Each structure stands twice: as structure tokens, then as C-alpha cells.
Amino acid sequence: PTAIAELKKGEVVLDLGAGAGVDVFLAANKVGPTGKAVGVDMTKEMVDKAEEIAGKYGYRNVEFRRGEMERLPIEDESVNVVISNCVINLSPDKSKVFREAHRVLKPGGRVIVSDIVSEGALPAEIKGDPGAWASCIGGALERQEYLEEIKGAGFKDVQVLSSRGFYIEGEGSQPLAKLLSITVKAYK
């Protein structure tokens, strides 16, 4: 999402599920010293690692916070852009994640997220597989349901910027499910 977010100097960017901070550092470079990039991750280890990297490379316009996407430790209407790269699928309450993203965005702000969605319902064997959840597949919503969750949170002008399909194979190399990697942009 960072590559296509059209980040501008001086903007405040929030990365959901920041991990070790790769997208945060990329965003920080784009928004410059007058801007800020904030990463939220639910694990202390990832926040510590991201802070270590920031210190090592002298980033002054980044910040990392420990928290969950469903309860962001971010002030209302305080960011220009929310980005996320294949992490929202890990949430059991995606509608709450999108409502939180909407809450923290300034009026006119935008969200750019990449995630995995399904074309048709996922089989129960995938939905119940912890490995499938860990690889962002088990939590995939159907494409239209995912877009409706974004609209339901209050976002406008919801656009699918890219979509690439792939299959999960079952026994005998038969397709078990069709999945799509999509990137979506929407505005508050």
C-alpha cells in the first residue's frame, strides 16, 4: 500500500499491524521530516524490534505503539492516511477495524489496504485451519462482503485498485478455493 498511497510531505500515516516497521519506514521517507509515520502492532517483540531499527537508522519521524487494530491507541481524527498490508484478515472483527480506521482519520483522509479475499465462500476446512489463518487465508471474507465492511464503517468512494487471483488446491490438485489479493482505497 505504501507504494501507491500517494503520500505527501507533512502527512501523518498510520500502519496497522506494522510488525518490524518496513512500511512505516517507507512511509516516513515519503512524508519527510514535517510528516510522521506511526505503526501499531499487538506484539511487544515487534514494537521493540521496530524501535530498535528506527534508532539504528536515525528515524526521527516514526513512532511505534503496542495495540490492537480493533482498539487503536490513536487519537480521533489525527492521521491523514491509514495503510495495512495483509493484516486485517487476521482480525476476527473486521468491521471494528474499519470503524477504528475511520475514527482516527481526519476528514478527507484515506485508507489504502491490501488483503486477501475469497471469490465464493471458503470451505470450512480452510476457515478452521490455524495455518490458513496465520497465512491470511483462513480469515478471508468474500470480496463483496469485505468491500461492504469498508462502506459500513462510513468510507466513501471505495475503489479496488488492483486484484490478482490464485487458487488453493485440495486433494488431487483440484481447486479448493479461489482467492484474490486486492488493494482497496477509500475516503472518509
mmCIF file of C-alpha atoms in Angstrom, residues 4 12 17 35 62 71 75 81 110 121 150 174:
data_model
loop_
_atom_site.group_PDB
_atom_site.id
_atom_site.type_symbol
_atom_site.label_atom_id
_atom_site.label_comp_id
_atom_site.label_asym_id
_atom_site.label_seq_id
_atom_site.Cartn_x
_atom_site.Cartn_y
_atom_site.Cartn_z
ATOM 1 C CA ILE A 4 0.510 3.545 -4.201
ATOM 2 C CA VAL A 12 0.632 11.601 9.198
ATOM 3 C CA GLY A 17 -0.073 -4.414 12.005
ATOM 4 C CA GLY A 35 5.369 14.374 8.492
ATOM 5 C CA VAL A 62 8.405 7.497 13.291
ATOM 6 C CA ARG A 71 -8.947 -0.637 19.697
ATOM 7 C CA GLU A 75 -6.425 9.910 18.857
ATOM 8 C CA VAL A 81 -3.673 8.044 5.753
ATOM 9 C CA ARG A 110 -7.892 7.942 3.043
ATOM 10 C CA ALA A 121 -17.448 -18.951 0.350
ATOM 11 C CA ILE A 150 -15.423 -0.768 4.467
ATOM 12 C CA GLN A 174 -8.453 -29.782 -7.588
#
